[in-house]
């Protein structure tokens, strides 16, 4: 099994699906010769030509609308949105059009579109290029939201997304593009709505999306040293969300810390935590703890920026508090 | 005829309004066009003007109460002597209670003040009663209305096992209660066994070494007997001291994950006049006392943890080891 970077995994997934299905094409800013600022799509234009790897002007609403139309009429576009922060520019095309066309047409039209974008702070990119906005689209019915946590997930989930007949937004963590993971030689797809249990444990469940999975895994190692046995779960897709895996784990451990890089207020952590509180209430031995990004614009100052996102140390600290039975009202 | 002020209709679909402020007092002179009171509808607040001149009289509604459109609010009377104090029927029979007469007005006010005092006293008294009952509940440590701070899981376990959390708190369990605090507590029956053993051989053994602690010897014998009889079950022996301190016996073996575990506390009463020691809680306690050349082993245990027959074998085995310490070595 070769070890490849997340960016190579995404590249492979796109190339494999473009070879498999001639309706698949890639569109976005700097996707062709430049291969995107993160070098994710490098080399694709050589194989598939500018017919299927299309550079656009700086016009997110324009090319997003174009892709929605193409998807309605039989193509399978993969839209590259350079930064997750630019989602605000394509909200109408994505949320009002793509998400609702299947419903509004009485099921006659499909929008098999993939919007690839990114999330994640601590890249010193300041407030307008550091947001994690997945909760924003997860709120809109009609959109699926995948959050790969390593190269393995990135490839398997993207291939599933491209084959899905509904609009899928896939968020890659821009700090993980160079992180390596083992990926099988043979073709594989990862199903949506199936969470992964990365480490089994009995004392507390740590649920981490995207790169917060790694944060949770590191926290679990720290907790092990204190004799606390943590279970780590990666939901992989937040829409659909694999509730059963999460609930079964919390029923076993009686405690949960939900970690996500989006802002904490009204965020992914709130959604997951409330489902646990509603559906596993009588199994809980401690309040469910949410840990998201601080509710502030992400600062440019590295010192401040690092403080805004959850770290393994802080996850472990909160887990220790609830396992020790400390009276916790809010952390 | 007094002029009747009625709740006006101030909007198309408005069918009631609330008076929020009186801009004139009862008995005050009112000129036509003067704002008399302020009403609040679901949309706005506005002043309502007098449609006649005279003196404001006989207020019918209280502030803050919603009044349907068209209902009588107050009257405006032409003569001072016709002024009616407040929420009273504005019929002519009540004119005797007119406050135009200064003397009767004072009386009226005094009465109101007195009645206020009474209410106040009653209020004070009821407050005092309240405080006393609160103090009482603090002393008894349990009031049925007091909420127990416990996790949902702990509450479920308590219900399943028939444990009363308020009693547990009274016995010294700290809030918030988590499942681990009550997992070990069983509602099962307590049972008791006693054995009397010759002390000669063990005392001889102890005299050979001055460092040996009797509590540790009994703990070691207990563990030995347990593993001899129940090799599959894990026993944790903890040593209790009379000062309340508890320590885990150091020779304990760590159990496999998921294996059945039992905790037994040992308390050494040999150098005291005490004969037995049982906390009354649902634990397993072995107390060891000494008198008239014998050791007395008193074992109080929970039958949910250790069955009566098992406990009988255990105590018998322990007694034999105490009587003949060589058995421990075999």
XYZ file of C-alpha atoms in Angstrom:
661
model
C 0.000 0.000 0.000
C 1.639 3.290 -1.023
C 1.828 6.282 1.289
C 0.645 9.416 -0.513
C -0.225 12.999 0.417
C -3.779 14.230 0.726
C -3.232 16.418 -2.312
C -2.076 13.401 -4.370
C -5.076 11.432 -3.113
C -7.473 14.109 -4.363
C -5.593 14.285 -7.667
C -5.854 10.506 -8.110
C -9.554 10.485 -7.277
C -10.318 13.187 -9.854
C -8.141 11.546 -12.532
C -9.627 8.074 -11.954
C -13.192 9.367 -12.116
C -12.468 11.502 -15.218
C -11.035 8.430 -16.940
C -14.010 6.326 -15.872
C -16.738 8.805 -16.894
C -16.317 11.294 -19.752
C -19.094 13.471 -18.300
C -16.866 14.439 -15.381
C -15.030 17.745 -15.773
C -13.119 20.097 -13.497
C -13.732 23.829 -13.333
C -12.358 26.640 -11.193
C -9.724 29.324 -10.763
C -6.168 28.215 -11.583
C -7.058 24.529 -11.869
C -5.296 23.923 -15.201
C -1.665 24.984 -15.713
C -1.296 26.349 -12.174
C -2.800 23.219 -10.604
C -4.407 25.352 -7.832
C -2.403 27.210 -5.161
C -2.176 23.922 -3.235
C -0.955 21.978 -6.309
C -3.869 19.586 -5.967
C -4.841 19.374 -9.656
C -1.330 19.474 -11.148
C -0.952 17.400 -14.309
C -4.650 16.898 -14.935
C -4.800 19.402 -17.795
C -2.034 17.481 -19.611
C -4.094 14.299 -19.564
C -7.594 15.703 -20.047
C -6.923 18.953 -21.969
C -8.512 22.342 -21.384
C -11.810 20.887 -22.630
C -12.273 19.081 -19.332
C -9.974 21.033 -16.994
C -11.329 24.541 -17.294
C -9.683 27.679 -15.928
C -12.142 30.434 -15.114
C -11.821 34.134 -14.421
C -12.137 35.279 -10.806
C -15.900 34.907 -10.883
C -17.098 32.359 -8.332
C -20.843 33.041 -8.761
C -20.415 32.790 -12.530
C -18.633 29.464 -12.798
C -20.676 27.979 -9.972
C -23.915 28.851 -11.789
C -22.459 27.468 -15.002
C -21.603 24.200 -13.254
C -25.111 23.894 -11.770
C -26.560 24.254 -15.281
C -24.092 21.727 -16.680
C -24.992 19.260 -13.924
C -28.720 19.659 -14.648
C -28.108 18.796 -18.291
C -26.082 15.630 -17.901
C -22.511 16.623 -17.000
C -20.817 15.841 -13.706
C -18.834 18.952 -12.799
C -16.237 19.135 -10.041
C -16.052 22.773 -8.979
C -12.850 23.932 -7.313
C -13.465 26.770 -4.874
C -10.011 28.046 -3.979
C -10.866 28.940 -0.386
C -13.807 27.828 1.735
C -14.301 31.486 2.624
C -15.495 32.108 -0.952
C -18.590 30.006 -0.234
C -20.334 33.238 0.646
C -20.017 34.213 -3.035
C -21.760 31.098 -4.359
C -24.517 30.790 -1.777
C -27.390 31.411 -4.184
C -26.090 29.016 -6.848
C -25.340 26.347 -4.247
C -28.087 26.672 -1.649
C -30.998 28.167 -3.584
C -30.404 26.403 -6.896
C -28.284 23.248 -6.695
C -29.740 22.100 -3.371
C -33.356 22.553 -4.410
C -33.601 21.726 -8.124
C -34.285 18.023 -7.635
C -37.153 18.935 -5.313
C -38.475 21.866 -7.351
C -38.538 19.797 -10.564
C -40.565 17.070 -8.924
C -37.591 14.723 -9.135
C -37.133 15.205 -12.891
C -33.735 16.914 -12.627
C -30.601 15.892 -10.756
C -27.609 18.028 -9.898
C -24.640 15.621 -9.767
C -22.180 18.306 -8.772
C -19.192 18.241 -6.438
C -17.970 21.443 -4.846
C -14.439 20.890 -3.585
C -13.233 23.495 -1.157
C -11.248 23.764 2.050
C -11.281 24.778 5.685
C -8.834 25.198 8.521
C -6.956 27.893 10.384
C -3.328 28.271 11.576
C -2.004 28.837 8.044
C -1.468 32.566 8.851
C -3.973 33.467 6.136
C -5.979 35.897 8.280
C -9.695 36.240 8.831
C -10.918 36.018 5.222
C -8.966 32.903 4.215
C -9.080 30.801 7.392
C -12.702 30.007 8.034
C -14.277 26.586 8.380
C -17.750 27.095 7.005
C -19.050 23.552 6.605
C -21.836 24.049 9.171
C -23.226 26.773 6.939
C -23.919 24.385 4.060
C -24.746 21.432 6.299
C -27.718 23.498 7.445
C -29.293 23.491 3.983
C -31.396 20.428 3.081
C -30.389 18.966 -0.264
C -26.627 19.220 0.188
C -24.319 16.449 1.375
C -21.211 17.446 3.288
C -18.059 15.312 3.456
C -15.055 16.117 5.644
C -12.077 13.855 4.892
C -9.621 13.498 7.765
C -6.666 12.016 5.852
C -5.504 11.117 2.343
C -7.328 7.778 2.638
C -10.670 9.444 3.378
C -10.009 12.227 0.845
C -9.731 9.784 -2.035
C -12.507 7.413 -1.028
C -15.010 10.130 -0.174
C -14.281 12.253 -3.259
C -14.847 9.283 -5.581
C -18.170 8.591 -3.839
C -19.062 12.276 -4.121
C -18.379 12.361 -7.872
C -20.610 9.319 -8.412
C -23.408 10.743 -6.225
C -26.360 12.161 -8.165
C -26.830 14.973 -5.644
C -24.766 18.060 -4.911
C -21.943 17.277 -2.483
C -19.686 19.808 -0.789
C -16.371 18.320 0.238
C -14.112 20.210 2.647
C -10.412 19.401 2.692
C -8.245 20.831 5.459
C -5.776 23.123 3.689
C -3.117 22.337 6.290
C -3.302 18.644 5.538
C -2.541 18.724 1.793
C 1.026 17.543 2.426
C 0.111 15.012 5.144
C 0.652 11.427 4.084
C -1.452 8.338 4.678
C -1.556 4.801 3.354
C -3.978 4.399 0.472
C -4.797 1.046 -1.170
C -3.512 0.336 -4.676
C -6.831 -1.022 -5.788
C -9.876 1.154 -6.304
C -12.045 1.830 -3.259
C -14.956 4.069 -2.344
C -15.948 5.211 1.134
C -19.700 5.298 1.721
C -21.353 8.442 3.047
C -22.950 8.297 6.499
C -20.501 5.769 7.913
C -18.278 7.002 10.696
C -14.914 5.427 11.471
C -13.915 4.281 14.942
C -10.165 4.975 14.951
C -9.478 3.878 18.491
C -11.683 1.937 20.831
C -11.988 3.049 24.430
C -14.284 2.827 27.408
C -13.996 6.100 29.402
C -14.823 8.922 26.992
C -15.749 9.351 23.311
C -13.815 11.973 21.361
C -15.570 12.911 18.125
C -13.393 14.856 15.687
C -14.171 16.014 12.145
C -11.541 16.608 9.447
C -8.148 17.468 11.005
C -9.746 17.492 14.451
C -9.671 13.716 14.166
C -5.868 13.910 14.455
C -6.256 16.327 17.359
C -8.518 13.777 19.065
C -6.110 10.937 18.340
C -3.257 12.897 19.925
C -5.505 13.781 22.879
C -6.275 10.067 23.297
C -2.546 9.334 23.558
C -2.171 12.039 26.224
C -5.170 10.623 28.095
C -3.753 7.103 27.939
C -0.830 8.311 30.040
C -3.323 9.299 32.746
C -5.035 5.924 32.558
C -8.024 7.332 30.690
C -9.105 5.144 27.818
C -10.621 7.312 25.080
C -12.539 6.194 21.998
C -11.946 8.292 18.859
C -14.592 8.657 16.151
C -14.397 10.447 12.802
C -17.888 11.018 11.330
C -16.338 11.366 7.806
C -19.550 12.957 6.502
C -21.623 15.330 8.613
C -24.534 15.155 6.122
C -25.520 12.360 6.278
C -24.323 11.890 9.858
C -23.702 8.406 11.233
C -25.647 8.896 14.420
C -25.667 5.233 15.418
C -21.904 4.844 15.668
C -21.691 7.993 17.783
C -24.633 7.078 20.021
C -23.465 3.497 20.532
C -20.053 4.750 21.553
C -21.439 7.304 24.001
C -23.781 4.691 25.456
C -20.662 2.668 26.224
C -18.431 5.474 27.536
C -21.133 7.762 29.013
C -19.076 10.832 28.117
C -18.347 12.788 24.956
C -16.215 15.653 23.726
C -17.150 16.901 20.241
C -14.349 18.675 18.397
C -14.654 20.599 15.129
C -12.799 23.512 13.585
C -15.868 25.565 12.682
C -16.966 28.315 15.032
C -18.553 26.875 18.138
C -21.743 28.960 18.094
C -24.532 27.220 16.160
C -21.934 24.878 14.711
C -21.282 21.237 13.912
C -20.302 20.548 17.515
C -23.647 21.922 18.672
C -25.549 19.656 16.287
C -23.683 16.494 17.269
C -23.730 17.321 20.982
C -27.447 17.967 20.960
C -28.173 14.686 19.181
C -26.182 12.880 21.867
C -28.014 14.741 24.619
C -31.381 13.969 23.068
C -30.829 10.357 22.136
C -28.388 9.050 24.752
C -29.401 11.261 27.675
C -29.934 8.458 30.165
C -26.503 7.020 29.427
C -24.646 10.253 30.090
C -22.463 10.598 33.120
C -21.232 14.102 32.323
C -22.259 17.064 30.190
C -21.372 16.704 26.491
C -18.503 19.098 25.802
C -18.312 21.090 22.564
C -15.002 22.404 21.280
C -15.011 24.532 18.139
C -13.060 27.518 16.905
C -13.461 30.567 19.106
C -16.312 32.811 18.065
C -14.039 35.542 16.698
C -12.655 36.350 13.247
C -9.538 34.171 12.949
C -6.627 36.469 13.893
C -3.597 36.973 11.656
C -1.197 37.036 14.598
C 0.212 33.488 14.853
C 0.143 33.591 18.657
C -3.508 34.570 18.699
C -4.511 32.351 15.786
C -3.188 29.245 17.530
C -5.366 30.037 20.524
C -8.585 30.073 18.516
C -8.644 26.422 17.452
C -8.889 23.273 19.577
C -5.603 21.536 20.421
C -4.890 18.022 21.640
C -3.840 19.416 25.027
C -7.101 21.296 25.496
C -9.196 18.352 24.321
C -7.367 16.085 26.784
C -7.812 18.630 29.577
C -11.568 18.806 29.044
C -11.846 15.028 28.765
C -9.941 14.662 32.050
C -12.357 17.048 33.745
C -15.469 15.145 32.761
C -13.919 11.740 33.444
C -12.835 12.816 36.935
C -16.413 13.849 37.668
C -15.622 17.514 38.155
C -18.754 19.646 38.301
C -18.778 21.137 34.821
C -21.241 23.800 33.783
C -19.356 25.222 30.847
C -15.784 24.880 29.689
C -74.698 62.832 34.147
C -71.026 61.945 34.441
C -69.166 61.502 31.153
C -68.026 57.888 30.718
C -64.513 57.267 29.463
C -64.508 54.011 27.508
C -61.637 52.093 25.971
C -61.307 53.594 22.506
C -60.645 51.607 19.338
C -57.239 52.789 18.231
C -56.626 50.519 15.278
C -58.494 48.564 12.607
C -58.160 45.143 14.181
C -57.596 46.168 17.757
C -60.100 44.719 20.199
C -58.400 45.485 23.499
C -55.674 47.619 25.045
C -53.833 48.029 28.324
C -53.608 51.220 30.375
C -49.950 51.759 31.194
C -49.961 55.226 32.842
C -52.539 57.542 34.368
C -51.723 61.121 33.441
C -54.419 62.518 35.758
C -55.262 61.443 39.300
C -58.705 60.822 40.688
C -60.233 64.131 41.752
C -57.958 66.175 39.502
C -59.454 68.792 37.207
C -59.571 67.670 33.580
C -60.130 69.923 30.568
C -61.494 68.617 27.282
C -58.489 67.660 25.144
C -56.169 66.954 28.092
C -54.410 63.584 27.852
C -55.875 61.447 30.648
C -54.058 58.143 30.320
C -51.686 56.224 28.120
C -52.691 52.915 26.518
C -50.620 50.229 24.925
C -51.967 48.121 22.070
C -50.127 45.311 20.337
C -48.742 47.899 17.945
C -48.136 51.161 19.797
C -48.485 53.233 22.906
C -50.601 56.401 22.760
C -52.247 59.021 24.911
C -56.026 59.219 25.178
C -57.550 62.667 25.548
C -60.556 63.692 27.610
C -63.706 64.306 25.574
C -65.305 66.371 28.336
C -64.234 68.760 31.108
C -64.682 68.079 34.814
C -63.061 65.999 37.502
C -61.631 62.500 36.966
C -63.618 59.983 38.960
C -64.343 56.328 39.558
C -61.441 54.575 37.866
C -62.642 51.109 36.922
C -59.517 49.334 35.725
C -56.121 48.556 37.085
C -52.850 49.413 35.399
C -51.447 46.641 33.239
C -54.756 44.806 32.790
C -55.982 44.250 29.260
C -59.322 46.010 28.721
C -61.686 45.240 25.827
C -62.617 48.095 23.517
C -65.800 49.835 24.706
C -65.410 48.879 28.366
C -65.851 51.599 30.982
C -62.534 52.945 32.243
C -63.473 55.967 34.380
C -65.855 58.862 34.480
C -65.518 62.622 34.353
C -67.907 64.369 36.732
C -68.954 68.004 36.639
C -68.935 68.658 40.388
C -66.190 68.044 42.918
C -68.617 66.414 45.360
C -69.490 63.701 42.873
C -65.911 62.392 42.655
C -65.648 58.689 43.463
C -62.389 57.353 44.822
C -61.587 54.394 42.684
C -62.698 50.901 41.654
C -66.248 51.178 42.876
C -69.515 50.928 41.080
C -70.251 54.420 39.833
C -73.914 54.143 40.749
C -75.661 56.808 42.752
C -75.966 54.638 45.908
C -72.233 54.889 46.443
C -72.240 58.616 46.458
C -72.233 58.493 50.278
C -68.647 57.293 50.160
C -67.650 60.393 48.260
C -64.255 61.665 49.303
C -65.334 65.232 48.864
C -65.698 65.215 52.661
C -62.147 65.720 53.939
C -62.759 63.841 57.207
C -63.890 60.661 55.612
C -61.026 60.857 53.173
C -58.479 60.796 55.976
C -60.282 57.850 57.580
C -60.133 55.989 54.354
C -56.416 56.506 54.027
C -55.717 55.484 57.608
C -57.604 52.273 57.095
C -55.646 51.532 53.957
C -52.375 52.150 55.768
C -53.357 49.906 58.659
C -54.392 47.121 56.379
C -51.056 47.467 54.643
C -49.282 47.085 57.959
C -51.229 43.953 58.708
C -50.375 42.486 55.339
C -46.798 43.390 55.948
C -46.814 41.703 59.342
C -48.374 38.644 57.843
C -45.775 38.799 55.167
C -42.986 38.992 57.755
C -44.414 36.161 59.742
C -44.766 33.924 56.723
C -41.203 34.769 55.788
C -40.088 33.743 59.270
C -41.945 30.475 58.991
C -40.328 29.945 55.646
C -36.859 30.466 57.095
C -37.511 28.078 59.940
C -38.684 25.338 57.638
C -35.633 25.889 55.452
C -33.343 25.630 58.511
C -35.065 22.431 59.544
C -34.604 20.878 56.166
C -30.932 21.788 56.261
C -30.537 20.091 59.642
C -32.245 16.901 58.581
C -30.232 16.984 55.362
C -33.123 16.014 53.171
C -36.045 17.886 51.819
C -38.152 16.069 49.273
C -38.065 19.159 47.070
C -34.310 19.491 47.074
C -32.761 18.399 43.800
C -29.964 15.876 43.892
C -27.065 16.832 41.655
C -26.356 13.660 39.706
C -25.636 12.617 36.145
C -28.481 11.101 34.113
C -26.693 7.745 34.108
C -26.234 7.786 37.881
C -29.937 8.524 38.283
C -30.859 5.610 36.022
C -28.629 3.231 38.016
C -30.082 4.507 41.286
C -33.607 3.819 40.070
C -32.642 0.372 38.755
C -31.055 -0.639 42.033
C -33.514 1.056 44.313
C -30.940 3.396 45.833
C -32.106 6.600 47.493
C -29.602 9.261 46.472
C -30.580 11.620 49.288
C -29.670 8.921 51.772
C -26.374 8.347 50.014
C -25.617 12.060 50.315
C -26.539 11.982 53.992
C -24.047 9.118 54.374
C -21.298 11.258 52.925
C -21.406 10.824 49.152
C -20.451 14.067 47.448
C -22.492 15.799 44.751
C -22.484 15.694 41.798
C -23.020 11.939 41.888
C -21.677 10.022 38.904
C -22.235 6.412 37.957
C -18.861 5.360 39.395
C -19.928 6.646 42.826
C -22.867 4.279 43.004
C -21.796 1.407 40.745
C -20.289 -0.468 43.689
C -23.312 0.092 45.888
C -25.813 -2.705 45.773
C -29.214 -2.738 47.245
C -28.641 -6.441 48.039
C -28.959 -7.835 51.528
C -26.125 -7.719 54.022
C -25.132 -10.888 55.848
C -22.738 -11.534 58.678
C -20.439 -14.364 59.729
C -18.169 -14.699 62.719
C -15.246 -16.979 63.541
C -13.214 -17.389 66.736
C -9.615 -18.585 66.344
C -6.772 -19.572 68.691
C -4.089 -16.857 68.617
C -1.029 -18.857 69.780
C 0.754 -19.722 66.540
C 0.108 -16.416 64.803
C 1.280 -14.441 67.849
C 4.484 -16.510 67.935
C 5.017 -15.721 64.275
C 4.416 -12.023 64.795
C 6.825 -11.909 67.738
C 9.653 -13.155 65.524
C 9.515 -9.907 63.589
C 8.656 -6.554 65.080
C 7.791 -4.843 61.785
C 4.816 -7.001 60.909
C 1.539 -5.116 60.870
C -1.419 -7.269 61.880
C -3.711 -5.572 59.369
C -1.344 -6.512 56.557
C -1.086 -10.107 57.755
C -4.840 -10.538 57.740
C -5.075 -8.846 54.338
C -2.466 -11.219 52.992
C -4.252 -14.253 54.513
C -7.550 -13.044 53.084
C -6.110 -12.672 49.600
C -4.490 -16.096 49.889
C -7.757 -17.720 50.946
C -9.671 -15.937 48.199
C -7.352 -16.974 45.377
C -7.288 -20.506 46.739
C -11.102 -20.731 46.691
C -12.072 -18.457 43.753
C -9.184 -18.335 41.281
C -11.377 -16.698 38.580
C -12.624 -13.750 40.612
C -10.560 -10.752 41.569
C -10.486 -9.408 45.087
C -9.363 -5.955 46.050
C -8.410 -5.720 49.692
C -8.310 -2.294 51.226
C -7.153 -1.546 54.732
C -9.279 0.829 56.766
C -7.999 2.670 59.830
C -10.134 3.945 62.655
C -9.293 7.532 61.702
C -11.206 6.959 58.465
C -8.180 6.643 56.182
C -8.252 3.890 53.572
C -5.375 2.352 51.652
C -5.310 -0.336 49.013
C -3.410 -3.439 50.119
C -0.218 -3.426 48.081
C -0.224 -7.119 47.161
C -3.444 -6.759 45.163
C -3.323 -8.217 41.667
C -4.765 -6.105 38.847
C -7.802 -7.743 37.272
C -8.248 -8.516 33.595
C -10.560 -6.127 31.788
C -14.197 -6.980 32.336
C -13.423 -9.562 35.057
C -15.645 -9.707 38.113
C -14.207 -7.713 41.004
C -15.057 -7.648 44.695
C -13.791 -5.154 47.253
C -13.328 -6.155 50.902
C -12.247 -3.711 53.590
C -10.209 -4.998 56.520
C -10.136 -3.183 59.809
C -7.786 -4.203 62.586
C -9.389 -3.747 66.018
C -6.838 -5.867 67.931
C -5.407 -2.972 69.908
C -8.811 -1.509 70.743
C -11.723 -2.528 72.910
C -13.928 -2.765 69.847
C -15.299 -6.119 68.911
C -16.896 -5.511 65.534
C -17.032 -2.741 62.957
C -19.720 -2.431 60.347
C -20.507 0.802 58.565
C -24.095 -0.105 57.784
C -23.334 0.638 54.145
C -23.591 -2.004 51.497
C -19.907 -2.872 51.581
C -17.881 -5.919 52.586
C -16.024 -5.409 55.862
C -13.848 -7.825 57.746
C -13.036 -6.671 61.272
C -10.440 -8.469 63.358
C -10.414 -8.134 67.140
C -8.474 -9.897 69.885
C -9.473 -11.045 73.356
C -8.831 -13.994 75.746
C -6.138 -15.682 73.597
C -8.380 -15.658 70.540
C -8.823 -13.633 67.385
C -12.418 -12.828 66.485
C -13.067 -12.485 62.773
C -16.244 -10.615 61.978
C -17.252 -10.581 58.328
C -20.109 -8.353 57.214
C -20.743 -8.648 53.484
C -23.167 -8.019 50.665
C -24.715 -11.185 49.275
C -24.786 -9.580 45.826
C -20.964 -9.495 45.944
C -20.267 -12.722 47.799
C -22.749 -15.532 48.262
C -23.358 -16.752 51.800
C -21.823 -20.184 51.115
C -18.786 -18.642 49.436
C -18.332 -16.275 52.354
C -18.621 -19.161 54.805
C -15.894 -21.105 52.960
C -13.801 -17.965 52.760
C -14.033 -17.126 56.451
C -13.402 -20.729 57.412
C -10.332 -20.887 55.187
C -9.110 -17.592 56.616
C -9.699 -18.812 60.179
C -7.703 -21.981 59.507
C -4.815 -19.895 58.123
C -4.864 -17.638 61.183
C -4.896 -20.625 63.482
C -2.164 -22.418 61.542
C -0.172 -19.833 59.494
C 1.758 -22.603 57.734
C -1.323 -23.115 55.522
C -0.670 -19.707 53.981
C 2.703 -20.918 52.751
C 1.402 -24.073 51.096
